[in-house]
Coordinates of N, CA and C in Angstrom, one line a residue:
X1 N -23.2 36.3 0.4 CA -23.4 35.1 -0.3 C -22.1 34.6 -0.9
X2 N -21.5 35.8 -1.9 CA -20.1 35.0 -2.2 C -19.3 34.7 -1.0
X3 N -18.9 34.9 0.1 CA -18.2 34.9 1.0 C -18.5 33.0 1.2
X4 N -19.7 33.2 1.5 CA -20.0 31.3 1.6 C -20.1 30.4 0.8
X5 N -19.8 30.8 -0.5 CA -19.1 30.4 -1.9 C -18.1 30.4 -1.7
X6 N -17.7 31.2 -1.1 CA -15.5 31.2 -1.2 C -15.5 29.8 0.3
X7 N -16.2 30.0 1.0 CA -15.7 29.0 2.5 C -16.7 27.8 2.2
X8 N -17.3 27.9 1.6 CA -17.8 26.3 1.3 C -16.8 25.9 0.3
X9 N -16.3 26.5 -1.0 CA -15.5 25.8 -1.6 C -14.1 25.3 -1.3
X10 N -13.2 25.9 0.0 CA -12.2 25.8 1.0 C -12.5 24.2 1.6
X11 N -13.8 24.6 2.2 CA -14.0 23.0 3.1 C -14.0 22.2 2.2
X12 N -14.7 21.8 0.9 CA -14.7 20.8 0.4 C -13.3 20.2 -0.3
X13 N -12.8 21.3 -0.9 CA -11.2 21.5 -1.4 C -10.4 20.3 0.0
X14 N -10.2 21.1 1.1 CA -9.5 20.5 2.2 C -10.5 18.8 2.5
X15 N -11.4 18.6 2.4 CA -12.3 17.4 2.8 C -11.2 16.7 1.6
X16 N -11.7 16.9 0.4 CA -11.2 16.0 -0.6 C -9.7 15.9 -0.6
X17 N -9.1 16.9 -0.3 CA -7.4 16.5 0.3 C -7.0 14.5 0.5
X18 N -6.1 14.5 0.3 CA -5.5 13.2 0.6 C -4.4 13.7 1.8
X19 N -4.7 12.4 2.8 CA -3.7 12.6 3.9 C -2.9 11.4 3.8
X20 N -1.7 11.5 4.6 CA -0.9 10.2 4.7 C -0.5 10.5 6.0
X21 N -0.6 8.9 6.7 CA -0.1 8.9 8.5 C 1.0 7.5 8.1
X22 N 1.9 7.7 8.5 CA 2.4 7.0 9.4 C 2.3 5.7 10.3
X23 N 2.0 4.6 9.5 CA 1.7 3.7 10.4 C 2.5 2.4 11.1
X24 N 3.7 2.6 10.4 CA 4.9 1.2 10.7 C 4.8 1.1 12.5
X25 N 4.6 1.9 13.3 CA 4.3 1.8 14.5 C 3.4 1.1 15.0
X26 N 2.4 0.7 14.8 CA 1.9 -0.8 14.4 C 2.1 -2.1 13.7
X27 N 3.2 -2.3 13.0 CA 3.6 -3.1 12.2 C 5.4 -3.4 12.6
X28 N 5.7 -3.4 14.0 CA 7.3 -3.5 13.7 C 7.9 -4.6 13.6
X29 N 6.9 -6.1 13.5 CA 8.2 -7.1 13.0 C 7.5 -7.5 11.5
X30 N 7.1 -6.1 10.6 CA 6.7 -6.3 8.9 C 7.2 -5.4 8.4
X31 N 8.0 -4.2 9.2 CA 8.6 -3.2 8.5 C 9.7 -2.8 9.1
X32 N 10.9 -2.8 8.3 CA 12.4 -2.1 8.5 C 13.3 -3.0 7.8
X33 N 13.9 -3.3 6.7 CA 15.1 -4.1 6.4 C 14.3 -5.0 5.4
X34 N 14.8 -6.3 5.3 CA 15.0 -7.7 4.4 C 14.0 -8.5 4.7
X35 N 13.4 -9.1 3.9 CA 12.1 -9.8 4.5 C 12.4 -10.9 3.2
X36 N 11.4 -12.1 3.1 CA 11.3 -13.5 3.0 C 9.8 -13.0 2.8
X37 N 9.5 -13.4 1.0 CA 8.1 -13.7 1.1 C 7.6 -15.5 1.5
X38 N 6.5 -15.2 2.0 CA 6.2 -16.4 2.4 C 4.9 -16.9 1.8
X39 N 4.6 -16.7 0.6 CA 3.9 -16.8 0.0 C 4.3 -16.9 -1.9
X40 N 3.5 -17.6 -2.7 CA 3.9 -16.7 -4.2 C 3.0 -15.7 -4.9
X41 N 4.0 -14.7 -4.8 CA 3.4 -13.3 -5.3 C 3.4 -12.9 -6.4
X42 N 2.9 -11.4 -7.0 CA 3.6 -11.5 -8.7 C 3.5 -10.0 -8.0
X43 N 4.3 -9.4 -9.1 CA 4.3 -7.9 -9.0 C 3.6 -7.4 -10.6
X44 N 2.5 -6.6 -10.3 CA 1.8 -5.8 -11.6 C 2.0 -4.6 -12.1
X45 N 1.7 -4.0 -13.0 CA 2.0 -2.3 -13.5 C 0.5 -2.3 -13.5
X46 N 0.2 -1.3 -12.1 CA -1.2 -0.7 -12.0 C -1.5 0.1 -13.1
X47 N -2.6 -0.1 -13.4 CA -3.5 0.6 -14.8 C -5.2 1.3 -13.6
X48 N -5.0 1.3 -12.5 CA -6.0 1.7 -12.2 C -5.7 3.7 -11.7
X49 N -7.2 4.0 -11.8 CA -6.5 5.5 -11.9 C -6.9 6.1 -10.4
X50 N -6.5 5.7 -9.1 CA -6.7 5.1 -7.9 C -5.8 5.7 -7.3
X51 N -5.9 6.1 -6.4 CA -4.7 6.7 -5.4 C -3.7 5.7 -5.2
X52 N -2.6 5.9 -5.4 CA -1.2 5.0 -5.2 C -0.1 5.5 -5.0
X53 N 0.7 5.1 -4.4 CA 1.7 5.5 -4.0 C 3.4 5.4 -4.6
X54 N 3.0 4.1 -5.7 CA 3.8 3.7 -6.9 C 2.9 3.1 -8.0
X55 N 3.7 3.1 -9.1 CA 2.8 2.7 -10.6 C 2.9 0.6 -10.5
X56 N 3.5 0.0 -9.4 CA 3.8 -0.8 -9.1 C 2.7 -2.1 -7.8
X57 N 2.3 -3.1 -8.1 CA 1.5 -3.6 -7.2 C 2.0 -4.7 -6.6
X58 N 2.0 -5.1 -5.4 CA 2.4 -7.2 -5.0 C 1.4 -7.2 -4.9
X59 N 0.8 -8.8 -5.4 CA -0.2 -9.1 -5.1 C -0.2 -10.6 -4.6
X60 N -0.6 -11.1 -4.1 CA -1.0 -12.2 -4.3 C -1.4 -13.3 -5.0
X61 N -0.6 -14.2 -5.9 CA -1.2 -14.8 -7.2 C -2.2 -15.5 -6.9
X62 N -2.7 -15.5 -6.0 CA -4.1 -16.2 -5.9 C -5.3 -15.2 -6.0
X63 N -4.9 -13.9 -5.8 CA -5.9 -12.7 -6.2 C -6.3 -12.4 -7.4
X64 N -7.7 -12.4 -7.5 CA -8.0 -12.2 -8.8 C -8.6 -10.6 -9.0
X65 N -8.5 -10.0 -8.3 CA -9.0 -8.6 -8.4 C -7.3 -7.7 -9.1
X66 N -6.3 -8.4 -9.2 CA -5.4 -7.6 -9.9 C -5.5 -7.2 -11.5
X67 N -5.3 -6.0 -11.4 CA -5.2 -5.1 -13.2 C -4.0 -4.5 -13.4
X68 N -3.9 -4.7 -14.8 CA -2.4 -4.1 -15.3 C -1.5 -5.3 -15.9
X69 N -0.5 -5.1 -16.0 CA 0.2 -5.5 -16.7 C 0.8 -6.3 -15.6
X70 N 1.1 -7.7 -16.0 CA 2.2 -8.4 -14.9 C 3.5 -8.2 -15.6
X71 N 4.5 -7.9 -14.1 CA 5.8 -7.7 -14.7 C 6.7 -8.8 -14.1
X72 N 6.3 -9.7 -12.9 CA 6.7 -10.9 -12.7 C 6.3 -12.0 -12.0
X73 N 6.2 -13.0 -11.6 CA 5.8 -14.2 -10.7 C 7.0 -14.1 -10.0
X74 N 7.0 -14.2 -8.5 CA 7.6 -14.1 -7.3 C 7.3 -15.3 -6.7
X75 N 8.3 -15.6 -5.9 CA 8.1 -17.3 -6.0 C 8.1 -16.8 -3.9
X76 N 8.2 -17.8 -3.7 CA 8.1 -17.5 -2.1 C 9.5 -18.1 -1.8
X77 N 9.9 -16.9 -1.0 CA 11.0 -17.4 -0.1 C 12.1 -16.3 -1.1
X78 N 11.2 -15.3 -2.6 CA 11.9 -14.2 -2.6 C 12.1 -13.0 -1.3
X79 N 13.5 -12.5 -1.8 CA 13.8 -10.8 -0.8 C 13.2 -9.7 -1.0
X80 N 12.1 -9.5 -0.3 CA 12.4 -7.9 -0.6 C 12.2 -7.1 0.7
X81 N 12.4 -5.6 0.1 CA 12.5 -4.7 1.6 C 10.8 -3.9 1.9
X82 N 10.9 -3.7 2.9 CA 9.7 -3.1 3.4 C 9.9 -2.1 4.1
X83 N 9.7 -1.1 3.6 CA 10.2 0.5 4.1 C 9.0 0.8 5.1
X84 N 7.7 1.0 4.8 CA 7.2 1.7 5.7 C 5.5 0.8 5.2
X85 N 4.5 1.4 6.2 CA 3.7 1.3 6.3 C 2.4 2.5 6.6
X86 N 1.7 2.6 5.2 CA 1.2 4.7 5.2 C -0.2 4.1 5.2
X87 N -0.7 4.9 5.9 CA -2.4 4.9 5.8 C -2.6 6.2 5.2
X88 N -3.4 6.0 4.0 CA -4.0 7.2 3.2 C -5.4 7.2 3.3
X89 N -5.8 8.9 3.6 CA -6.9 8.8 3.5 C -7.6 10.1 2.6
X90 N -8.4 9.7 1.5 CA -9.2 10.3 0.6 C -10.0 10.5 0.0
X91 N -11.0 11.2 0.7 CA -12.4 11.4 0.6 C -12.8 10.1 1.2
X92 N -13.6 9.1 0.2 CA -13.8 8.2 1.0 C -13.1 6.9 1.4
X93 N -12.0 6.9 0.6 CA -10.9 5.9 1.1 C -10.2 6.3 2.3
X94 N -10.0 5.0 3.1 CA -8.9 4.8 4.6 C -8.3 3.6 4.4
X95 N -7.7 3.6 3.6 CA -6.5 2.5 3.7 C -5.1 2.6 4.0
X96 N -4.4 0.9 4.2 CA -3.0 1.1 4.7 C -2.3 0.5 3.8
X97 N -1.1 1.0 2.9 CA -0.1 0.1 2.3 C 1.4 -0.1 2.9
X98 N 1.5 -1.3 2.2 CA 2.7 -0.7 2.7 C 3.6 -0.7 1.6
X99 N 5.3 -0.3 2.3 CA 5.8 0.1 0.8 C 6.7 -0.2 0.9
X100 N 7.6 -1.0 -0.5 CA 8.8 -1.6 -0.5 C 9.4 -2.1 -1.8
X101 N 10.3 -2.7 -2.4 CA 11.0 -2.4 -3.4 C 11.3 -4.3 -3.5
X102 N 11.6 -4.8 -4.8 CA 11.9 -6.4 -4.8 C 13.5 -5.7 -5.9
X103 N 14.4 -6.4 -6.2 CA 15.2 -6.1 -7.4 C 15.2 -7.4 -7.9
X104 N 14.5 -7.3 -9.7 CA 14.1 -7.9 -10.6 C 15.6 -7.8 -12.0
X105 N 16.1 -9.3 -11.8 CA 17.0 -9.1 -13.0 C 17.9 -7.9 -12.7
X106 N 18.3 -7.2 -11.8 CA 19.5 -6.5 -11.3 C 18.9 -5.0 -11.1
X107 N 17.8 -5.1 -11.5 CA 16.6 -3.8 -11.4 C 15.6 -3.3 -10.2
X108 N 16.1 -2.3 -9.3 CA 14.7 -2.0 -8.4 C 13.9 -1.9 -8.4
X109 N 12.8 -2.3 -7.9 CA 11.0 -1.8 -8.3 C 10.7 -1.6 -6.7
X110 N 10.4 -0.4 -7.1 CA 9.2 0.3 -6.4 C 8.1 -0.4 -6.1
X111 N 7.3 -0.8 -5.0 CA 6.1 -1.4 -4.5 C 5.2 -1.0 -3.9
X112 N 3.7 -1.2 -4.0 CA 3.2 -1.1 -2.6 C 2.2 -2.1 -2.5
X113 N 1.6 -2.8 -1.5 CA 0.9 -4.0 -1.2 C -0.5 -3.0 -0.4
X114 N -1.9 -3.8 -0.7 CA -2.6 -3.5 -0.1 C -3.1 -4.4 0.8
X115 N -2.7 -3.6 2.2 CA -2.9 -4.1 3.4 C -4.4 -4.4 3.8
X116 N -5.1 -3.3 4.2 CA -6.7 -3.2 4.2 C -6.8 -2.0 4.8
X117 N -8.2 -1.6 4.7 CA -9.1 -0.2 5.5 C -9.3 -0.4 6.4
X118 N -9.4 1.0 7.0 CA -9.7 1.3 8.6 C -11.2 1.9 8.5
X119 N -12.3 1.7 7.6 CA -13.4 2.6 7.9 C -14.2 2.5 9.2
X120 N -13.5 1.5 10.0 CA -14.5 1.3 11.8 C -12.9 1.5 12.4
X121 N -12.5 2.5 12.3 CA -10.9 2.6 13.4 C -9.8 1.7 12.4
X122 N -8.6 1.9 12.9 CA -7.8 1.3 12.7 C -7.6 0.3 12.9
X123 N -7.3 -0.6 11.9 CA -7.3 -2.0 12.2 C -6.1 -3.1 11.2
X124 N -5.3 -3.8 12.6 CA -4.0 -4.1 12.4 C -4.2 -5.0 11.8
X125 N -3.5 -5.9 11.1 CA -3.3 -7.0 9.9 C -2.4 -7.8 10.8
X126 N -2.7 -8.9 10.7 CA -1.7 -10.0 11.7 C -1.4 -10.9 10.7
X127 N -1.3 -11.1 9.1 CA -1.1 -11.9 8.0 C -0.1 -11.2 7.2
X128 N 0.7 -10.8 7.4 CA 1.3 -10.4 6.2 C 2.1 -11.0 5.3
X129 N 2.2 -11.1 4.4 CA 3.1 -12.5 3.5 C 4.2 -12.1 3.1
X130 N 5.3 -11.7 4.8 CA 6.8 -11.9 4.7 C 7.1 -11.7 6.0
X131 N 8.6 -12.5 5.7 CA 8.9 -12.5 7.3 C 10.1 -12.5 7.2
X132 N 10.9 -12.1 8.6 CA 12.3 -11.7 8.1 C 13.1 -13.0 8.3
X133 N 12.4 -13.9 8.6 CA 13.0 -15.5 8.4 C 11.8 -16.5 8.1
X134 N 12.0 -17.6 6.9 CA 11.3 -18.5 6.5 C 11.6 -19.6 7.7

């Protein structure tokens, strides 16, 4: 009986694990170098207690589901870089961010934008709001 105490608690331990994949291999003209937002964005200080990948958000200023603190209005046709593209998955989240940095007043920030979920397969985003020419 303890033995299936010890290996049931293993499985659930590893179920609940967070994984990260690699996804910019789907995404190659939204990730690598300098990009042109093409939209206006703000960047937030996440207050949610949510799997993330930075304490930092872009959103969308037309999104109303953002929390936290705003740390700027981003006008469109700002720079920033886009490093990569991670799909995390945990317990029951399958989502993709991606991840990238703006520099604010001479200052780098850490970023990540939420792309969307894969809970029916992987599924690519054809909208992203930057591009590496306006």
């Amino acid at each position: 009986m303890r033995r299936i105490l010890v290996l049931l608690s293993i499985m659930i331990v590893t179920a609940c694990a967070a994984k990260t994949e690699n996804m910019s291999h789907y995404y190659p003209e939204y990730v690598g170098g300098d990009f042109f937002l093409t939209e206006d964005m703000a960047l937030f200080e996440n207050d949610e207690q949510n799997f993330s990948f930075f304490k930092n958000a872009l959103v969308r200023q037309t999104d109303c589901c953002s929390s936290g603190r705003q740390i700027a209005l981003l006008p469109k046709g700002t720079k920033v870089q886009i490093s990569n593209i991670l799909r995390y998955i945990n317990f029951t989240n399958d989502c993709n961010e991606a991840i990238g940095n703006v520099t604010i007043n001479g200052k780098r920030l850490d970023f990540e934008y939420f792309v969307n979920c894969n809970y029916q397969g992987v599924k690519v985003a054809k909208d992203l709001p930057w591009k590496r020419k306006l």
